[in-house]
Short mmCIF file of C-alpha atoms and ligand atoms in Angstrom, two decimals:
data_model
loop_
_atom_site.label_atom_id
_atom_site.label_comp_id
_atom_site.label_asym_id
_atom_site.label_seq_id
_atom_site.Cartn_x
_atom_site.Cartn_y
_atom_site.Cartn_z
CA UNK A 1 -12.82 -28.54 -2.43
CA UNK A 2 -10.40 -26.31 -0.54
CA UNK A 3 -10.57 -22.67 -1.62
CA UNK A 4 -6.97 -21.61 -2.00
CA UNK A 5 -5.60 -18.08 -2.28
CA UNK A 6 -1.95 -17.13 -2.53
CA UNK A 7 0.41 -14.19 -2.55
CA UNK A 8 2.67 -14.13 -5.58
CA UNK A 9 6.09 -12.47 -5.41
CA UNK A 10 9.81 -13.01 -5.84
CA UNK A 11 11.15 -13.31 -3.21
CA UNK A 12 8.08 -14.00 -1.09
CA UNK A 13 9.36 -15.40 2.22
CA UNK A 14 8.96 -12.03 3.98
CA UNK A 15 5.29 -11.52 3.03
CA UNK A 16 2.93 -11.06 5.95
CA UNK A 17 -0.20 -11.49 3.83
CA UNK A 18 -0.57 -15.18 4.85
CA UNK A 19 -0.55 -14.15 8.51
CA UNK A 20 -3.29 -11.57 7.92
CA UNK A 21 -5.59 -13.65 5.73
CA UNK A 22 -5.18 -16.91 7.68
CA UNK A 23 -6.02 -14.95 10.84
CA UNK A 24 -9.30 -13.82 9.27
CA UNK A 25 -10.01 -17.29 7.84
CA UNK A 26 -9.69 -18.77 11.32
CA UNK A 27 -11.53 -15.90 13.04
CA UNK A 28 -14.55 -16.37 10.78
CA UNK A 29 -14.49 -20.15 11.07
CA UNK A 30 -14.02 -20.67 7.33
CA UNK A 31 -12.94 -24.29 7.28
CA UNK A 32 -12.41 -24.89 3.57
CA UNK A 33 -9.96 -22.07 2.88
CA UNK A 34 -6.22 -21.58 3.05
CA UNK A 35 -3.88 -18.74 2.06
CA UNK A 36 -0.36 -19.62 0.89
CA UNK A 37 2.87 -18.04 -0.30
CA UNK A 38 3.81 -18.72 -3.92
CA UNK A 39 7.36 -17.87 -4.98
CA UNK A 40 7.18 -17.07 -8.69
CA UNK A 41 10.16 -16.13 -10.81
CA UNK A 42 9.44 -13.36 -13.33
CA UNK A 43 9.93 -15.79 -16.23
CA UNK A 44 7.29 -18.13 -14.75
CA UNK A 45 4.65 -15.49 -14.08
CA UNK A 46 2.44 -15.90 -17.16
CA UNK A 47 2.38 -19.69 -16.85
CA UNK A 48 1.51 -19.35 -13.16
CA UNK A 49 -1.41 -17.05 -13.93
CA UNK A 50 -2.71 -19.46 -16.57
CA UNK A 51 -2.49 -22.37 -14.12
CA UNK A 52 -3.90 -20.69 -10.99
CA UNK A 53 -7.41 -22.11 -11.39
CA UNK A 54 -6.14 -25.62 -12.18
CA UNK A 55 -4.09 -25.52 -9.00
CA UNK A 56 -7.23 -24.71 -6.98
CA UNK A 57 -6.61 -21.01 -6.42
CA UNK A 58 -9.66 -18.75 -6.44
CA UNK A 59 -7.59 -15.59 -6.13
CA UNK A 60 -4.25 -14.05 -5.29
CA UNK A 61 -2.40 -11.08 -3.99
CA UNK A 62 0.50 -9.78 -6.02
CA UNK A 63 3.60 -8.14 -4.65
CA UNK A 64 7.04 -6.99 -5.75
CA UNK A 65 8.18 -7.31 -8.52
CA UNK A 66 5.05 -8.56 -10.30
CA UNK A 67 2.38 -5.85 -9.95
CA UNK A 68 2.90 -4.29 -13.39
CA UNK A 69 3.51 -7.62 -15.14
CA UNK A 70 0.29 -9.10 -13.75
CA UNK A 71 -1.57 -6.03 -14.99
CA UNK A 72 -0.15 -6.61 -18.47
CA UNK A 73 -0.92 -10.34 -18.42
CA UNK A 74 -4.59 -10.06 -17.45
CA UNK A 75 -7.39 -9.13 -19.85
CA UNK A 76 -9.74 -7.68 -17.24
CA UNK A 77 -9.17 -5.00 -14.59
CA UNK A 78 -11.17 -2.81 -12.27
CA UNK A 79 -11.00 0.96 -12.76
CA UNK A 80 -8.28 1.57 -10.17
CA UNK A 81 -5.92 -1.11 -11.52
CA UNK A 82 -6.55 0.17 -15.05
CA UNK A 83 -5.59 3.67 -13.96
CA UNK A 84 -2.45 2.55 -12.12
CA UNK A 85 -1.49 -0.18 -14.61
CA UNK A 86 -0.62 -2.29 -11.60
CA UNK A 87 -2.41 -5.13 -9.82
CA UNK A 88 -2.15 -6.24 -6.19
CA UNK A 89 -5.29 -8.39 -6.01
CA UNK A 90 -6.57 -11.03 -8.43
CA UNK A 91 -10.15 -12.25 -8.27
CA UNK A 92 -11.81 -15.07 -10.19
CA UNK A 93 -14.99 -13.87 -11.90
CA UNK A 94 -17.38 -15.63 -14.28
CA UNK A 95 -15.41 -14.06 -17.14
CA UNK A 96 -12.00 -15.15 -15.83
CA UNK A 97 -9.31 -13.52 -13.73
CA UNK A 98 -9.75 -9.83 -12.90
CA UNK A 99 -6.91 -7.61 -11.68
CA UNK A 100 -7.67 -5.04 -9.00
CA UNK A 101 -5.60 -2.64 -6.96
CA UNK A 102 -6.38 -1.98 -3.32
CA UNK A 103 -3.14 -0.23 -2.26
CA UNK A 104 -4.64 3.26 -2.47
CA UNK A 105 -7.77 2.09 -0.66
CA UNK A 106 -5.52 0.72 2.10
CA UNK A 107 -3.61 3.97 2.33
CA UNK A 108 -6.75 6.09 2.76
CA UNK A 109 -8.52 3.59 5.05
CA UNK A 110 -5.49 3.59 7.36
CA UNK A 111 -5.54 7.38 7.68
CA UNK A 112 -9.31 7.43 8.25
CA UNK A 113 -8.92 4.75 10.90
CA UNK A 114 -6.04 6.28 12.83
CA UNK A 115 -6.45 10.03 12.25
CA UNK A 116 -10.20 10.52 12.33
CA UNK A 117 -10.00 14.30 12.16
CA UNK A 118 -8.12 14.27 8.87
CA UNK A 119 -9.82 15.08 5.56
CA UNK A 120 -8.01 14.92 2.23
CA UNK A 121 -10.11 17.84 0.98
CA UNK A 122 -8.83 20.18 3.69
CA UNK A 123 -5.56 21.09 1.98
CA UNK A 124 -2.63 20.20 -0.26
CA UNK A 125 -0.94 16.81 0.09
CA UNK A 126 2.83 16.47 -0.28
CA UNK A 127 3.94 13.22 -1.80
CA UNK A 128 7.63 12.37 -1.51
CA UNK A 129 8.57 9.81 -4.16
CA UNK A 130 7.25 8.86 -7.58
CA UNK A 131 7.49 5.05 -7.74
CA UNK A 132 4.75 2.45 -7.84
CA UNK A 133 3.58 3.12 -4.30
CA UNK A 134 3.43 6.86 -4.98
CA UNK A 135 1.11 6.23 -7.93
CA UNK A 136 -1.40 4.32 -5.82
CA UNK A 137 -1.29 7.00 -3.12
CA UNK A 138 -1.59 9.93 -5.55
CA UNK A 139 -4.60 8.45 -7.34
CA UNK A 140 -6.32 7.67 -4.05
CA UNK A 141 -5.68 11.16 -2.68
CA UNK A 142 -7.18 12.72 -5.80
CA UNK A 143 -10.24 10.46 -5.58
CA UNK A 144 -10.56 11.43 -1.93
CA UNK A 145 -10.71 15.10 -2.86
CA UNK A 146 -7.20 16.47 -2.19
CA UNK A 147 -7.26 19.95 -3.75
CA UNK A 148 -3.58 19.78 -4.74
CA UNK A 149 -0.99 17.01 -4.89
CA UNK A 150 2.58 18.26 -4.60
CA UNK A 151 5.04 15.68 -5.84
CA UNK A 152 8.65 15.90 -4.70
CA UNK A 153 11.02 13.32 -6.13
CA UNK A 154 14.79 12.97 -6.46
CA UNK A 155 14.34 12.34 -10.18
CA UNK A 156 12.21 15.22 -11.46
CA UNK A 157 11.22 13.46 -14.70
CA UNK A 158 9.61 10.57 -12.82
CA UNK A 159 7.42 12.98 -10.88
CA UNK A 160 6.32 14.64 -14.12
CA UNK A 161 5.61 11.23 -15.64
CA UNK A 162 3.53 10.21 -12.63
CA UNK A 163 1.33 13.30 -12.89
CA UNK A 164 0.95 12.85 -16.67
CA UNK A 165 0.27 9.09 -16.65
CA UNK A 166 -2.40 9.39 -13.98
CA UNK A 167 -3.79 12.56 -15.60
CA UNK A 168 -3.80 14.18 -12.17
CA UNK A 169 -5.84 17.37 -12.35
CA UNK A 170 -4.17 19.25 -9.53
CA UNK A 171 -0.58 18.02 -9.40
CA UNK A 172 2.41 20.27 -8.90
CA UNK A 173 5.93 18.95 -9.28
CA UNK A 174 8.67 20.32 -7.03
CA UNK A 175 12.41 19.73 -7.18
CA UNK A 176 14.04 18.11 -4.17
CA UNK A 177 15.62 21.43 -3.15
CA UNK A 178 12.16 23.04 -3.22
CA UNK A 179 10.94 20.79 -0.39
CA UNK A 180 10.34 23.84 1.83
CA UNK A 181 7.93 25.44 -0.68
CA UNK A 182 6.14 22.13 -1.08
CA UNK A 183 5.64 21.71 2.67
CA UNK A 184 4.31 25.23 3.28
CA UNK A 185 0.56 25.16 3.96
CA UNK A 186 0.27 21.40 3.46
CA UNK A 187 -2.39 19.24 5.12
CA UNK A 188 -0.58 15.92 4.64
CA UNK A 189 3.00 14.74 4.16
CA UNK A 190 3.56 11.19 2.98
CA UNK A 191 6.82 9.40 2.33
CA UNK A 192 6.49 6.80 -0.42
CA UNK A 193 10.23 6.35 -0.97
CA UNK A 194 12.31 3.57 0.51
CA UNK A 195 14.20 6.08 2.66
CA UNK A 196 13.75 5.34 6.35
CA UNK A 197 13.43 1.61 5.81
CA UNK A 198 15.64 -0.63 7.96
CA UNK A 199 19.09 -0.59 6.40
CA UNK A 200 18.48 2.64 4.45
CA UNK A 201 19.26 6.13 5.55
CA UNK A 202 16.43 8.34 6.79
CA UNK A 203 14.42 10.76 4.71
CA UNK A 204 16.13 13.73 6.24
CA UNK A 205 14.13 16.88 5.54
CA UNK A 206 13.61 20.12 7.36
CA UNK A 207 10.01 20.08 8.55
CA UNK A 208 10.03 23.72 9.73
CA UNK A 209 7.77 24.99 6.88
CA UNK A 210 5.16 22.27 7.51
CA UNK A 211 2.11 23.39 9.54
CA UNK A 212 2.01 21.66 12.93
CA UNK A 213 -1.52 20.46 12.25
CA UNK A 214 -0.47 18.60 9.10
CA UNK A 215 -0.74 14.82 9.26
CA UNK A 216 2.52 12.98 8.57
CA UNK A 217 2.59 9.38 7.41
CA UNK A 218 5.02 6.90 5.91
CA UNK A 219 4.33 3.84 3.84
CA UNK A 220 7.51 2.29 5.26
CA UNK A 221 6.55 0.22 8.33
CA UNK A 222 9.87 -1.43 9.16
CA UNK A 223 10.75 0.26 11.46
CA UNK A 224 7.26 1.19 12.63
CA UNK A 225 8.42 4.65 13.61
CA UNK A 226 10.67 5.88 10.83
CA UNK A 227 13.04 8.79 11.32
CA UNK A 228 10.52 11.03 9.52
CA UNK A 229 7.65 10.01 11.81
CA UNK A 230 9.80 10.58 14.88
CA UNK A 231 10.84 14.04 13.70
CA UNK A 232 7.21 14.92 13.03
CA UNK A 233 5.94 13.53 16.33
CA UNK A 234 8.58 15.39 18.34
CA UNK A 235 7.64 18.73 16.76
CA UNK A 236 3.96 18.10 17.48
CA UNK A 237 2.48 16.87 14.19
CA UNK A 238 -0.09 14.08 14.23
CA UNK A 239 1.48 10.93 12.77
CA UNK A 240 0.22 7.61 11.39
CA UNK A 241 2.56 4.70 10.74
CA UNK A 242 2.43 2.61 7.58
CA UNK A 243 1.47 -0.77 9.00
CA UNK A 244 -2.25 -0.05 8.72
CA UNK A 245 -1.96 0.38 4.94
CA UNK A 246 -0.79 -3.23 4.71
CA UNK A 247 -3.65 -4.40 6.93
CA UNK A 248 -6.39 -2.38 5.20
CA UNK A 249 -5.31 -3.19 1.62
CA UNK A 250 -6.07 -6.82 2.44
CA UNK A 251 -9.74 -6.18 3.27
CA UNK A 252 -11.29 -5.87 -0.24
CA UNK A 253 -9.49 -8.99 -1.51
CA UNK A 254 -10.67 -11.12 1.39
CA UNK A 255 -14.22 -9.86 0.88
CA UNK A 256 -14.11 -10.64 -2.85
CA UNK A 257 -12.77 -14.18 -2.33
CA UNK A 258 -14.80 -15.26 0.69
CA UNK A 259 -17.90 -13.03 0.61
CA UNK A 260 -17.37 -11.51 4.02
CA UNK A 261 -15.84 -8.17 4.92
CA UNK A 262 -13.15 -8.63 7.61
CA UNK A 263 -12.14 -5.95 10.08
CA UNK A 264 -8.77 -4.45 10.87
CA UNK A 265 -8.59 -4.67 14.66
CA UNK A 266 -6.05 -3.97 17.40
CA UNK A 267 -5.70 -7.75 17.74
CA UNK A 268 -4.71 -8.15 14.09
CA UNK A 269 -2.26 -5.27 14.33
CA UNK A 270 -0.71 -6.81 17.46
CA UNK A 271 -0.40 -10.16 15.68
CA UNK A 272 1.53 -8.66 12.77
CA UNK A 273 3.64 -6.52 15.10
CA UNK A 274 4.53 -9.58 17.18
CA UNK A 275 5.66 -11.26 13.98
CA UNK A 276 7.94 -8.25 13.47
CA UNK A 277 9.23 -8.66 17.04
CA UNK A 278 7.38 -5.56 18.27
CA UNK A 279 5.19 -5.59 21.36
CA UNK A 280 3.29 -2.30 21.67
CA UNK A 281 1.98 -1.02 24.96
CA UNK A 282 -1.65 0.05 25.27
P1 ATR B 1 8.00 1.50 -5.20
O1 ATR B 1 7.37 0.86 -6.37
O2 ATR B 1 8.07 0.63 -3.99
O3 ATR B 1 7.44 2.84 -4.89
P2 ATR B 1 10.27 2.40 -6.76
O4 ATR B 1 9.43 2.43 -7.97
O5 ATR B 1 11.63 1.78 -6.84
O6 ATR B 1 9.56 1.65 -5.56
O7 ATR B 1 10.38 3.89 -6.19
C1 ATR B 1 11.25 4.21 -5.18
C2 ATR B 1 11.10 5.69 -4.82
O8 ATR B 1 12.06 5.99 -3.81
C3 ATR B 1 11.42 6.61 -5.98
O9 ATR B 1 10.64 7.80 -5.84
C4 ATR B 1 12.89 6.93 -5.75
O10 ATR B 1 13.33 8.14 -6.32
P3 ATR B 1 13.84 8.18 -7.86
O11 ATR B 1 12.61 8.21 -8.71
O12 ATR B 1 14.63 9.43 -7.94
O13 ATR B 1 14.67 6.94 -8.05
C5 ATR B 1 12.92 7.03 -4.25
N1 ATR B 1 14.26 6.85 -3.69
C6 ATR B 1 14.93 5.68 -3.53
N2 ATR B 1 16.15 5.91 -2.99
C7 ATR B 1 16.25 7.25 -2.81
C8 ATR B 1 17.26 8.12 -2.27
N3 ATR B 1 18.42 7.64 -1.83
N4 ATR B 1 17.00 9.46 -2.24
C9 ATR B 1 15.82 9.95 -2.69
N5 ATR B 1 14.84 9.18 -3.20
C10 ATR B 1 15.04 7.85 -3.26
#
């Protein structure tokens, strides 16, 4: 029987998960597996989850807008998904479907891969934004040993809620107009807002108070170099783009479904970039 896995979202046409997983399936010569897109309307989500096994799916990825709803629909979760109350990876276990969340893993793995000198424990992290992506990043940074997580969000109350919901031990909430104080002495700056994405305006902040050694990263990867990353690069900060988070978050799911840990390579990155119409030099 064909082992099927899918990515569930609405809309789903833009998802690059099939490209990533089918690349690994082919690379490893797995002949009985296929990874598909599944467009699922919110009102059809619960029925879809109930039917997944009958349709031949052994697992799934979950994307916008279903991550929280899938968490609520499933009975079993790993510790990270339980903490975030959001699921991006579904695995079939002997006890039934289990919801996991690998977004934070992907975020950290990307930084470790592309900025080998960087250590979360070396100093405060500044998190801009307080949405779903910010939650995954904040929890992962705490687990990784960040001594302080400074949350800056347009809506103050959402930043406070993030820190409280995750029970972050060393969170500090800053108002938007306190960005300068937040950046001072930081070891990492990460944008988790949608600002900088194609079609949106840039996250336009004054980086002057940020130490030049601080790593700057963005979870937006279209464009690959956001306005923030360009600003940071030009003033001399090390920068890591957000594409690697997408690539790395896929690794634990693939391993759980197919029993083999795939690697994020330059070839895979080039494949996804080519799909975005980007051809990077060496
Ligand atoms: P996701 O789950 O992808 O993180 P989200 O939950 O919609 O998406 O969160 C979007 C984030 O981008 C939020 O932090 C949001 O700030 P608010 O909490 O104040 O809404 C931030 N954001 C979006 N547009 C913004 C803008 N124009 N200026 C500042 N922040 C913005």
